[in-house]
Amino acid sequence: MTDVNLKNLPLTHDLAGQDRRPAEEAEDGIPKDLPYDMMELLFFAYRDFTADADELLTEFGFGRAHHRVLHFVDRNPGIMVTDLLSILGITKQSLGRVLKQLVDLDFIEQQPGPIDRRQRLLYTTRKGHDLATRLMAVQTIRLERAFGDVPPEAATIVRQFLFQMINAEMRPDVARLINKKYRPSMPSRRF
């Protein structure tokens, strides 16, 4: 990722959201009062939120795709490959490469389904669970630090905001996943 040198960038917004540029009418039809500050805050927040985990992942030669797979497999033991593809919104080929590495290095194990043996159910191994836990820990620290300086009700507002950022047609699936009602019954972790 390219480093951003903030001292060389012109400040166009203060953190209170006040635009320091004069309002201009856009020629290309894009509204003139775009929330640039919100967009930029989201970019920087994502950059820093993922950087904590990225640093840990480099110890294993892994990237963000590995992190996402580990996270959702660890949080949903016995998840089917097809469901993981749907959650991640990636191709089978993209998942296959990452999953193969995680299986070969003993972070994830695959088991056949109990009824349909063609199903591939995914579980983190002890090693995979430990790494997923370490990754969640570094990101939890950042979230706790951020919520430490805002009113208690801010967490609810942030959750609502993030949920509204998700495409409307995907919200019911995301809500079921987050609320652990995604799959009816999953076998327990096997380690």
Coordinates of N, CA, C and O in Angstrom, one line a residue:
M1 N 0.8 -1.2 0.0 CA 0.0 0.0 0.0 C 0.9 1.2 0.0 O 1.9 1.3 0.7
T2 N 0.5 2.3 -0.7 CA 1.2 3.5 -0.8 C 1.0 4.3 0.5 O -0.1 4.4 1.0
D3 N 2.1 4.8 1.0 CA 2.0 5.7 2.2 C 1.5 7.0 1.8 O 1.7 7.5 0.7
V4 N 0.7 7.6 2.7 CA 0.1 8.9 2.4 C 0.9 9.9 3.3 O 1.0 9.7 4.5
N5 N 1.5 10.9 2.7 CA 2.2 12.0 3.4 C 1.3 13.1 3.6 O 1.1 14.0 2.7
L6 N 0.7 13.2 4.8 CA -0.3 14.2 5.0 C 0.2 15.7 5.0 O -0.5 16.6 4.7
K7 N 1.5 15.9 5.3 CA 2.0 17.2 5.3 C 2.1 17.8 3.9 O 2.1 19.0 3.8
N8 N 2.0 17.0 2.9 CA 2.1 17.5 1.5 C 0.7 17.6 0.9 O 0.6 18.1 -0.2
L9 N -0.4 17.2 1.6 CA -1.7 17.3 1.1 C -2.4 18.6 1.6 O -2.3 18.9 2.7
P10 N -3.1 19.3 0.7 CA -3.8 20.5 1.2 C -5.0 20.0 2.0 O -5.7 19.1 1.7
L11 N -5.2 20.7 3.1 CA -6.4 20.3 4.0 C -7.6 21.0 3.4 O -7.7 22.2 3.3
T12 N -8.6 20.1 3.0 CA -9.8 20.7 2.4 C -11.0 20.6 3.4 O -12.0 21.2 3.1
H13 N -10.8 19.9 4.5 CA -11.9 19.8 5.5 C -11.3 19.7 6.9 O -10.3 19.2 7.1
D14 N -12.0 20.4 7.8 CA -11.6 20.1 9.2 C -12.4 18.9 9.7 O -13.3 18.5 9.1
L15 N -12.0 18.4 10.9 CA -12.7 17.2 11.4 C -14.1 17.5 11.8 O -14.9 16.5 12.0
A16 N -14.6 18.7 11.9 CA -16.0 19.0 12.2 C -16.8 19.0 10.9 O -18.0 19.2 11.0
G17 N -16.2 18.7 9.8 CA -16.9 18.6 8.6 C -17.1 19.9 7.8 O -17.8 20.0 6.9
Q18 N -16.4 20.9 8.2 CA -16.5 22.2 7.5 C -15.6 22.2 6.3 O -14.4 22.0 6.4
D19 N -16.2 22.4 5.1 CA -15.4 22.4 3.9 C -14.7 23.8 3.8 O -15.4 24.8 3.9
R20 N -13.4 23.8 3.6 CA -12.7 25.1 3.5 C -12.6 25.6 2.0 O -12.1 26.6 1.8
R21 N -13.1 24.7 1.1 CA -13.1 25.2 -0.3 C -14.4 25.9 -0.6 O -15.4 25.5 0.0
P22 N -14.4 26.9 -1.5 CA -15.6 27.5 -1.8 C -16.5 26.5 -2.5 O -16.0 25.7 -3.3
A23 N -17.8 26.6 -2.3 CA -18.8 25.7 -2.9 C -18.8 26.0 -4.4 O -18.9 27.2 -4.8
E24 N -18.7 25.0 -5.2 CA -18.7 25.2 -6.7 C -19.8 24.3 -7.3 O -20.1 23.2 -6.8
E25 N -20.4 24.7 -8.3 CA -21.3 23.9 -9.0 C -20.6 22.9 -9.9 O -19.7 23.3 -10.7
A26 N -20.9 21.7 -9.8 CA -20.2 20.7 -10.6 C -20.6 20.7 -12.1 O -21.8 20.8 -12.3
E27 N -19.7 20.5 -13.0 CA -20.1 20.5 -14.4 C -20.5 19.1 -14.8 O -21.2 19.0 -15.8
D28 N -20.1 18.1 -14.1 CA -20.3 16.7 -14.5 C -21.6 16.1 -13.9 O -21.8 14.9 -14.0
G29 N -22.4 16.9 -13.3 CA -23.7 16.4 -12.7 C -23.5 15.9 -11.3 O -24.5 15.5 -10.7
I30 N -22.3 15.8 -10.8 CA -22.1 15.3 -9.4 C -22.5 16.4 -8.5 O -22.0 17.6 -8.7
P31 N -23.2 16.1 -7.4 CA -23.6 17.2 -6.5 C -22.4 17.9 -5.9 O -21.4 17.3 -5.7
K32 N -22.5 19.2 -5.7 CA -21.4 20.0 -5.3 C -21.1 19.8 -3.8 O -20.0 20.1 -3.4
D33 N -22.0 19.4 -3.0 CA -21.8 19.3 -1.6 C -21.6 17.8 -1.2 O -22.2 17.3 -0.2
L34 N -20.7 17.2 -1.8 CA -20.4 15.8 -1.5 C -19.7 15.7 -0.1 O -18.9 16.6 0.3
P35 N -20.0 14.7 0.6 CA -19.4 14.5 2.0 C -17.9 14.0 1.9 O -17.6 12.9 2.3
Y36 N -17.0 14.8 1.3 CA -15.7 14.4 1.1 C -15.0 14.0 2.5 O -14.2 13.1 2.6
D37 N -15.3 14.8 3.5 CA -14.8 14.5 4.8 C -15.1 13.1 5.3 O -14.3 12.3 5.8
M38 N -16.4 12.7 5.1 CA -16.8 11.3 5.5 C -16.1 10.2 4.7 O -15.7 9.2 5.2
M39 N -16.0 10.5 3.4 CA -15.4 9.5 2.5 C -13.9 9.4 2.9 O -13.4 8.2 3.0
E40 N -13.2 10.5 3.1 CA -11.8 10.4 3.5 C -11.6 9.8 4.9 O -10.7 9.0 5.1
L41 N -12.5 10.1 5.8 CA -12.4 9.5 7.1 C -12.6 8.0 7.0 O -11.9 7.2 7.7
L42 N -13.5 7.5 6.2 CA -13.7 6.1 6.0 C -12.4 5.4 5.4 O -12.0 4.4 5.8
F43 N -11.8 6.1 4.4 CA -10.6 5.6 3.8 C -9.5 5.4 4.9 O -8.9 4.4 5.0
F44 N -9.3 6.5 5.6 CA -8.2 6.5 6.6 C -8.5 5.5 7.8 O -7.6 4.8 8.3
A45 N -9.8 5.5 8.2 CA -10.1 4.5 9.3 C -9.9 3.1 8.8 O -9.4 2.3 9.6
Y46 N -10.3 2.8 7.6 CA -10.1 1.4 7.1 C -8.6 1.1 7.0 O -8.2 0.0 7.3
R47 N -7.9 2.1 6.5 CA -6.4 1.9 6.3 C -5.8 1.5 7.7 O -5.1 0.5 7.8
D48 N -6.1 2.3 8.7 CA -5.5 2.0 10.0 C -6.1 0.8 10.7 O -5.4 0.1 11.4
F49 N -7.4 0.5 10.5 CA -8.0 -0.7 11.1 C -7.4 -1.9 10.5 O -7.1 -2.9 11.3
T50 N -7.1 -1.9 9.3 CA -6.6 -3.1 8.6 C -5.0 -3.2 8.8 O -4.5 -4.3 8.8
A51 N -4.4 -2.1 9.0 CA -2.9 -2.1 9.2 C -2.5 -2.9 10.4 O -1.4 -3.5 10.3
D52 N -3.2 -2.8 11.5 CA -2.9 -3.5 12.7 C -2.8 -5.0 12.4 O -1.9 -5.7 12.7
A53 N -3.8 -5.5 11.7 CA -3.9 -7.0 11.3 C -2.9 -7.3 10.2 O -2.2 -8.3 10.3
D54 N -2.7 -6.4 9.3 CA -1.8 -6.6 8.2 C -0.4 -6.9 8.7 O 0.3 -7.8 8.2
E55 N 0.0 -6.1 9.7 CA 1.4 -6.3 10.3 C 1.5 -7.7 10.8 O 2.6 -8.4 10.6
L56 N 0.5 -8.2 11.5 CA 0.6 -9.5 12.1 C 0.5 -10.6 11.0 O 1.2 -11.6 11.0
L57 N -0.3 -10.4 9.9 CA -0.4 -11.3 8.8 C 0.9 -11.5 8.1 O 1.2 -12.6 7.6
T58 N 1.8 -10.5 8.0 CA 3.0 -10.6 7.3 C 4.0 -11.6 7.9 O 4.8 -12.2 7.2
E59 N 3.8 -11.9 9.2 CA 4.6 -12.9 9.8 C 4.4 -14.3 9.2 O 5.3 -15.1 9.3
F60 N 3.2 -14.5 8.6 CA 2.9 -15.7 8.0 C 2.9 -15.7 6.5 O 2.6 -16.7 5.8
G61 N 3.2 -14.5 5.9 CA 3.1 -14.4 4.5 C 1.7 -14.3 4.0 O 1.4 -14.7 2.8
F62 N 0.8 -13.9 4.8 CA -0.6 -13.8 4.5 C -1.0 -12.4 4.2 O -0.4 -11.4 4.6
G63 N -2.2 -12.3 3.5 CA -2.8 -10.9 3.2 C -4.2 -10.8 3.8 O -4.7 -11.7 4.5
R64 N -4.9 -9.8 3.3 CA -6.2 -9.6 3.8 C -7.2 -10.6 3.5 O -8.2 -10.9 4.2
A65 N -7.0 -11.3 2.3 CA -7.9 -12.3 1.9 C -7.9 -13.5 2.9 O -8.9 -14.1 3.3
H66 N -6.6 -13.8 3.4 CA -6.5 -14.9 4.4 C -7.2 -14.5 5.7 O -7.8 -15.3 6.3
H67 N -7.0 -13.2 6.0 CA -7.7 -12.7 7.2 C -9.2 -12.9 7.2 O -9.8 -13.4 8.1
R68 N -9.8 -12.5 6.1 CA -11.2 -12.6 5.9 C -11.7 -14.0 6.0 O -12.7 -14.4 6.7
V69 N -11.0 -14.9 5.3 CA -11.4 -16.3 5.4 C -11.2 -16.9 6.8 O -12.2 -17.5 7.3
L70 N -10.1 -16.6 7.4 CA -9.9 -17.1 8.8 C -11.0 -16.5 9.7 O -11.6 -17.3 10.6
H71 N -11.3 -15.3 9.6 CA -12.3 -14.7 10.5 C -13.7 -15.4 10.3 O -14.3 -15.8 11.3
F72 N -14.2 -15.5 9.1 CA -15.5 -16.1 8.9 C -15.6 -17.6 9.2 O -16.6 -18.1 9.7
V73 N -14.5 -18.3 8.9 CA -14.5 -19.7 9.3 C -14.4 -19.9 10.8 O -15.1 -20.7 11.3
D74 N -13.6 -19.1 11.4 CA -13.5 -19.2 12.9 C -14.8 -18.8 13.6 O -15.2 -19.4 14.6
R75 N -15.5 -17.8 13.1 CA -16.7 -17.4 13.7 C -17.9 -18.3 13.3 O -18.9 -18.2 14.0
N76 N -17.8 -19.1 12.3 CA -18.8 -19.9 11.8 C -18.3 -21.3 11.5 O -18.2 -21.8 10.4
P77 N -17.9 -22.1 12.6 CA -17.4 -23.4 12.4 C -18.3 -24.3 11.6 O -19.5 -24.3 11.8
G78 N -17.8 -25.0 10.6 CA -18.6 -25.9 9.8 C -19.2 -25.1 8.6 O -20.1 -25.7 8.0
I79 N -18.8 -23.9 8.3 CA -19.4 -23.2 7.2 C -19.1 -23.9 5.9 O -18.0 -24.4 5.7
M80 N -20.1 -23.9 5.0 CA -19.8 -24.5 3.7 C -19.1 -23.5 2.8 O -19.2 -22.3 3.0
V81 N -18.3 -24.1 1.9 CA -17.5 -23.3 1.0 C -18.4 -22.3 0.2 O -18.1 -21.2 0.0
T82 N -19.5 -22.8 -0.2 CA -20.5 -22.0 -1.0 C -21.0 -20.8 -0.2 O -21.1 -19.7 -0.7
D83 N -21.2 -21.0 1.1 CA -21.7 -19.9 2.0 C -20.5 -18.9 2.1 O -20.8 -17.7 2.2
L84 N -19.3 -19.4 2.3 CA -18.2 -18.5 2.4 C -18.0 -17.6 1.2 O -17.7 -16.4 1.3
L85 N -18.1 -18.3 0.0 CA -18.1 -17.5 -1.2 C -19.1 -16.4 -1.3 O -18.8 -15.3 -1.7
S86 N -20.3 -16.7 -0.8 CA -21.3 -15.7 -0.8 C -21.0 -14.5 0.1 O -21.2 -13.4 -0.2
I87 N -20.5 -14.9 1.3 CA -20.2 -13.8 2.3 C -19.1 -12.9 1.8 O -19.2 -11.7 1.9
L88 N -18.1 -13.5 1.2 CA -16.9 -12.7 0.8 C -17.1 -12.0 -0.5 O -16.4 -11.1 -0.8
G89 N -18.1 -12.5 -1.3 CA -18.3 -11.9 -2.6 C -17.2 -12.0 -3.6 O -16.8 -11.1 -4.3
I90 N -16.5 -13.2 -3.5 CA -15.4 -13.4 -4.4 C -15.6 -14.7 -5.3 O -16.6 -15.4 -5.0
T91 N -14.7 -14.9 -6.2 CA -14.9 -16.0 -7.1 C -14.4 -17.3 -6.4 O -13.5 -17.2 -5.5
K92 N -14.8 -18.4 -6.9 CA -14.3 -19.7 -6.4 C -12.8 -19.8 -6.6 O -12.1 -20.4 -5.7
Q93 N -12.3 -19.3 -7.7 CA -10.9 -19.4 -8.0 C -10.1 -18.6 -7.0 O -9.1 -19.0 -6.5
S94 N -10.6 -17.4 -6.6 CA -9.9 -16.5 -5.6 C -9.9 -17.2 -4.3 O -8.9 -17.2 -3.6
L95 N -11.0 -17.7 -3.9 CA -11.1 -18.4 -2.6 C -10.2 -19.7 -2.6 O -9.5 -20.0 -1.6
G96 N -10.2 -20.4 -3.7 CA -9.5 -21.7 -3.8 C -8.0 -21.5 -3.5 O -7.4 -22.3 -2.8
R97 N -7.4 -20.4 -4.0 CA -6.0 -20.2 -3.8 C -5.7 -19.9 -2.4 O -4.8 -20.5 -1.8
V98 N -6.5 -19.0 -1.7 CA -6.3 -18.7 -0.3 C -6.6 -19.9 0.6 O -5.8 -20.2 1.5
L99 N -7.6 -20.6 0.3 CA -8.1 -21.7 1.1 C -7.0 -22.8 1.0 O -6.7 -23.4 2.1
K100 N -6.5 -23.0 -0.1 CA -5.4 -24.1 -0.3 C -4.3 -23.8 0.6 O -3.7 -24.7 1.3
Q101 N -3.8 -22.5 0.7 CA -2.7 -22.2 1.5 C -3.0 -22.4 3.0 O -2.2 -22.9 3.7
L102 N -4.2 -22.0 3.4 CA -4.6 -22.1 4.8 C -4.8 -23.6 5.2 O -4.4 -23.9 6.3
V103 N -5.2 -24.4 4.3 CA -5.4 -25.8 4.6 C -4.0 -26.5 4.6 O -3.6 -27.2 5.5
D104 N -3.1 -26.2 3.6 CA -1.8 -26.8 3.5 C -0.9 -26.4 4.7 O -0.1 -27.2 5.1
L105 N -1.1 -25.2 5.3 CA -0.3 -24.8 6.4 C -1.0 -25.1 7.7 O -0.6 -24.6 8.8
D106 N -2.1 -25.8 7.7 CA -2.8 -26.3 8.9 C -3.5 -25.2 9.7 O -3.5 -25.2 10.9
F107 N -4.0 -24.2 9.0 CA -4.8 -23.2 9.7 C -6.3 -23.5 9.6 O -7.1 -23.1 10.5
I108 N -6.7 -24.2 8.5 CA -8.1 -24.6 8.3 C -8.1 -26.0 7.9 O -7.2 -26.5 7.2
E109 N -9.2 -26.7 8.3 CA -9.4 -28.1 7.8 C -10.7 -28.2 7.2 O -11.6 -27.4 7.5
Q110 N -10.8 -29.1 6.2 CA -12.0 -29.3 5.4 C -12.5 -30.7 5.8 O -11.8 -31.6 5.9
Q111 N -13.8 -30.8 6.0 CA -14.5 -32.1 6.2 C -15.7 -32.2 5.3 O -16.3 -31.2 5.0
P112 N -16.0 -33.4 5.0 CA -17.2 -33.7 4.1 C -18.4 -33.4 5.0 O -18.4 -33.6 6.2
G113 N -19.5 -33.0 4.3 CA -20.8 -32.9 5.1 C -21.3 -34.2 5.6 O -21.0 -35.2 5.0
P114 N -22.1 -34.2 6.7 CA -22.5 -35.4 7.3 C -23.6 -36.1 6.5 O -23.7 -37.3 6.5
I115 N -24.3 -35.4 5.7 CA -25.4 -36.0 4.8 C -24.9 -36.1 3.4 O -24.9 -37.1 2.7
D116 N -24.5 -34.9 2.9 CA -24.0 -34.8 1.5 C -22.5 -34.8 1.6 O -21.9 -33.8 1.9
R117 N -21.8 -35.9 1.3 CA -20.4 -36.0 1.4 C -19.6 -35.1 0.4 O -18.4 -34.9 0.5
R118 N -20.4 -34.5 -0.6 CA -19.7 -33.6 -1.5 C -19.5 -32.2 -1.0 O -18.7 -31.5 -1.5
Q119 N -20.3 -31.9 0.1 CA -20.1 -30.6 0.7 C -18.8 -30.6 1.4 O -18.3 -31.6 1.9
R120 N -18.2 -29.4 1.4 CA -16.9 -29.1 2.1 C -17.2 -28.2 3.2 O -17.6 -27.0 3.0
L121 N -17.1 -28.7 4.5 CA -17.3 -27.9 5.6 C -16.0 -27.4 6.2 O -15.0 -28.2 6.2
L122 N -15.9 -26.2 6.6 CA -14.6 -25.6 7.0 C -14.6 -25.3 8.4 O -15.5 -24.8 9.0
Y123 N -13.4 -25.6 9.0 CA -13.2 -25.4 10.5 C -11.8 -24.8 10.6 O -10.9 -25.2 9.9
T124 N -11.6 -23.9 11.6 CA -10.2 -23.5 11.9 C -9.6 -24.6 12.8 O -10.3 -25.2 13.6
T125 N -8.3 -24.9 12.6 CA -7.6 -25.8 13.5 C -7.2 -24.9 14.7 O -7.5 -23.7 14.8
R126 N -6.6 -25.5 15.7 CA -6.1 -24.8 16.9 C -5.2 -23.6 16.4 O -5.4 -22.5 16.9
K127 N -4.3 -23.9 15.5 CA -3.4 -22.9 15.0 C -4.2 -21.8 14.3 O -3.9 -20.6 14.5
G128 N -5.2 -22.1 13.5 CA -6.0 -21.1 12.8 C -6.8 -20.3 13.8 O -7.0 -19.1 13.6
H129 N -7.4 -21.0 14.8 CA -8.2 -20.3 15.8 C -7.3 -19.3 16.6 O -7.7 -18.2 16.8
D130 N -6.1 -19.7 16.9 CA -5.2 -18.8 17.6 C -4.8 -17.6 16.8 O -4.8 -16.5 17.4
L131 N -4.6 -17.8 15.5 CA -4.3 -16.6 14.7 C -5.5 -15.7 14.5 O -5.4 -14.5 14.6
A132 N -6.7 -16.3 14.3 CA -7.9 -15.5 14.2 C -8.1 -14.7 15.5 O -8.5 -13.5 15.4
T133 N -7.9 -15.3 16.6 CA -8.0 -14.6 17.9 C -7.0 -13.5 18.0 O -7.4 -12.4 18.5
R134 N -5.8 -13.7 17.6 CA -4.8 -12.6 17.7 C -5.2 -11.5 16.8 O -5.0 -10.3 17.2
L135 N -5.7 -11.8 15.6 CA -6.1 -10.7 14.7 C -7.3 -9.9 15.2 O -7.3 -8.7 15.2
M136 N -8.3 -10.6 15.8 CA -9.4 -9.9 16.4 C -8.9 -9.1 17.6 O -9.5 -8.0 17.8
A137 N -8.0 -9.5 18.4 CA -7.5 -8.8 19.5 C -6.9 -7.4 19.1 O -7.2 -6.4 19.8
V138 N -6.1 -7.4 18.1 CA -5.4 -6.1 17.7 C -6.5 -5.2 17.2 O -6.4 -4.0 17.4
Q139 N -7.5 -5.7 16.5 CA -8.5 -4.8 16.0 C -9.5 -4.4 17.1 O -10.0 -3.3 17.1
T140 N -9.7 -5.2 18.1 CA -10.5 -4.9 19.2 C -9.9 -3.7 20.0 O -10.6 -2.8 20.4
I141 N -8.6 -3.8 20.1 CA -7.9 -2.7 20.9 C -8.2 -1.3 20.2 O -8.5 -0.3 20.8
R142 N -8.1 -1.3 18.8 CA -8.4 -0.1 18.1 C -9.8 0.4 18.3 O -10.1 1.6 18.5
L143 N -10.8 -0.6 18.2 CA -12.2 -0.2 18.4 C -12.4 0.3 19.8 O -13.1 1.3 20.0
E144 N -11.9 -0.3 20.8 CA -12.1 0.1 22.2 C -11.5 1.5 22.4 O -12.1 2.3 23.1
R145 N -10.3 1.7 21.8 CA -9.7 3.1 21.9 C -10.6 4.1 21.3 O -10.8 5.2 21.8
A146 N -11.1 3.8 20.1 CA -12.0 4.8 19.4 C -13.3 5.0 20.2 O -13.7 6.2 20.3
F147 N -13.9 4.0 20.7 CA -15.1 4.2 21.5 C -14.9 4.8 22.9 O -15.8 5.3 23.5
G148 N -13.7 4.7 23.3 CA -13.4 5.3 24.7 C -13.5 6.8 24.7 O -13.8 7.3 25.8
D149 N -13.5 7.5 23.6 CA -13.5 8.9 23.6 C -14.9 9.5 23.1 O -15.0 10.6 22.8
V150 N -15.9 8.6 23.0 CA -17.2 9.1 22.5 C -18.3 8.6 23.5 O -18.0 7.7 24.3
P151 N -19.4 9.3 23.4 CA -20.5 8.9 24.4 C -20.9 7.4 24.2 O -20.7 6.8 23.1
P152 N -21.4 6.8 25.3 CA -21.8 5.4 25.3 C -22.7 5.0 24.2 O -22.6 3.9 23.6
E153 N -23.6 5.9 23.8 CA -24.6 5.6 22.8 C -24.0 5.6 21.3 O -24.6 5.2 20.4
A154 N -22.8 6.0 21.2 CA -22.1 6.1 19.9 C -22.0 4.7 19.3 O -22.1 4.6 18.0
A155 N -21.7 3.7 20.0 CA -21.6 2.3 19.4 C -22.9 2.0 18.7 O -22.8 1.4 17.6
T156 N -24.0 2.3 19.2 CA -25.3 1.9 18.6 C -25.4 2.7 17.3 O -25.8 2.2 16.2
I157 N -25.0 4.0 17.3 CA -25.1 4.8 16.1 C -24.2 4.4 15.0 O -24.5 4.3 13.9
V158 N -22.9 4.0 15.4 CA -21.9 3.5 14.5 C -22.4 2.2 13.8 O -22.3 2.0 12.6
R159 N -22.9 1.3 14.7 CA -23.5 0.0 14.1 C -24.6 0.3 13.1 O -24.6 -0.3 12.0
Q160 N -25.5 1.2 13.4 CA -26.6 1.5 12.5 C -26.0 2.1 11.2 O -26.5 1.8 10.1
F161 N -25.1 3.1 11.3 CA -24.5 3.7 10.2 C -23.8 2.7 9.3 O -24.0 2.6 8.1
L162 N -23.0 1.8 9.9 CA -22.3 0.8 9.1 C -23.3 -0.2 8.4 O -23.1 -0.6 7.3
F163 N -24.3 -0.5 9.1 CA -25.3 -1.4 8.6 C -26.0 -0.8 7.4 O -26.3 -1.4 6.4
Q164 N -26.3 0.5 7.5 CA -26.9 1.2 6.4 C -26.0 1.4 5.2 O -26.5 1.6 4.0
M165 N -24.7 1.3 5.4 CA -23.8 1.4 4.3 C -23.8 0.1 3.4 O -23.4 0.1 2.2
I166 N -24.3 -1.0 3.9 CA -24.4 -2.3 3.2 C -25.6 -2.2 2.2 O -26.6 -1.6 2.5
N167 N -25.4 -2.8 1.0 CA -26.5 -2.8 0.0 C -27.8 -3.4 0.7 O -27.7 -4.4 1.4
A168 N -28.9 -2.7 0.4 CA -30.1 -3.1 1.1 C -30.5 -4.5 0.9 O -31.0 -5.2 1.8
E169 N -30.3 -5.1 -0.3 CA -30.7 -6.5 -0.5 C -29.8 -7.5 0.3 O -30.2 -8.6 0.5
M170 N -28.6 -7.0 0.7 CA -27.7 -7.9 1.5 C -27.9 -7.8 3.0 O -27.4 -8.6 3.8
R171 N -28.6 -6.8 3.5 CA -28.8 -6.5 4.9 C -29.4 -7.7 5.7 O -28.9 -8.0 6.7
P172 N -30.4 -8.3 5.2 CA -31.0 -9.5 5.9 C -30.0 -10.6 6.1 O -29.9 -11.2 7.2
D173 N -29.2 -10.9 5.1 CA -28.2 -12.0 5.2 C -27.1 -11.6 6.2 O -26.6 -12.4 7.0
V174 N -26.7 -10.3 6.1 CA -25.6 -9.8 7.1 C -26.2 -9.8 8.5 O -25.5 -10.3 9.4
A175 N -27.4 -9.4 8.7 CA -28.0 -9.4 10.0 C -28.0 -10.9 10.6 O -27.7 -11.1 11.8
R176 N -28.4 -11.8 9.8 CA -28.4 -13.2 10.3 C -27.0 -13.7 10.6 O -26.8 -14.4 11.6
L177 N -26.1 -13.3 9.8 CA -24.7 -13.7 10.0 C -24.2 -13.2 11.3 O -23.6 -13.9 12.2
I178 N -24.4 -11.9 11.5 CA -23.9 -11.2 12.7 C -24.6 -11.7 14.0 O -24.0 -11.9 15.0
N179 N -25.9 -12.0 13.8 CA -26.6 -12.5 15.0 C -26.5 -14.0 15.2 O -27.3 -14.5 16.0
K180 N -25.7 -14.6 14.4 CA -25.4 -16.1 14.5 C -26.7 -16.9 14.2 O -26.8 -18.0 14.8
K181 N -27.5 -16.4 13.4 CA -28.7 -17.2 12.9 C -28.4 -17.6 11.4 O -29.4 -17.8 10.7
Y182 N -27.2 -17.6 11.0 CA -26.8 -17.8 9.7 C -27.1 -19.3 9.2 O -27.6 -19.5 8.2
R183 N -26.7 -20.2 10.1 CA -26.8 -21.6 9.8 C -27.6 -22.2 11.0 O -27.3 -21.9 12.1
P184 N -28.5 -23.1 10.7 CA -29.3 -23.7 11.8 C -28.5 -24.4 12.9 O -28.7 -24.1 14.0
S185 N -27.7 -25.3 12.5 CA -26.8 -25.9 13.5 C -25.5 -26.4 12.9 O -25.5 -27.0 11.9
M186 N -24.5 -25.9 13.5 CA -23.1 -26.3 13.0 C -22.4 -27.1 14.0 O -22.6 -26.9 15.2
P187 N -21.7 -28.1 13.6 CA -21.0 -29.0 14.5 C -20.0 -28.1 15.3 O -19.5 -27.1 14.8
S188 N -19.6 -28.6 16.5 CA -18.7 -27.8 17.3 C -17.3 -27.9 16.7 O -17.0 -28.8 15.9
R189 N -16.5 -26.9 17.1 CA -15.1 -26.9 16.7 C -14.4 -28.1 17.0 O -14.6 -28.7 18.1
R190 N -13.5 -28.6 16.2 CA -12.8 -29.9 16.4 C -11.4 -29.7 16.8 O -10.5 -30.1 16.0
F191 N -11.1 -29.2 17.9 CA -9.7 -29.2 18.4 C -9.6 -29.2 19.9 O -10.6 -29.2 20.6

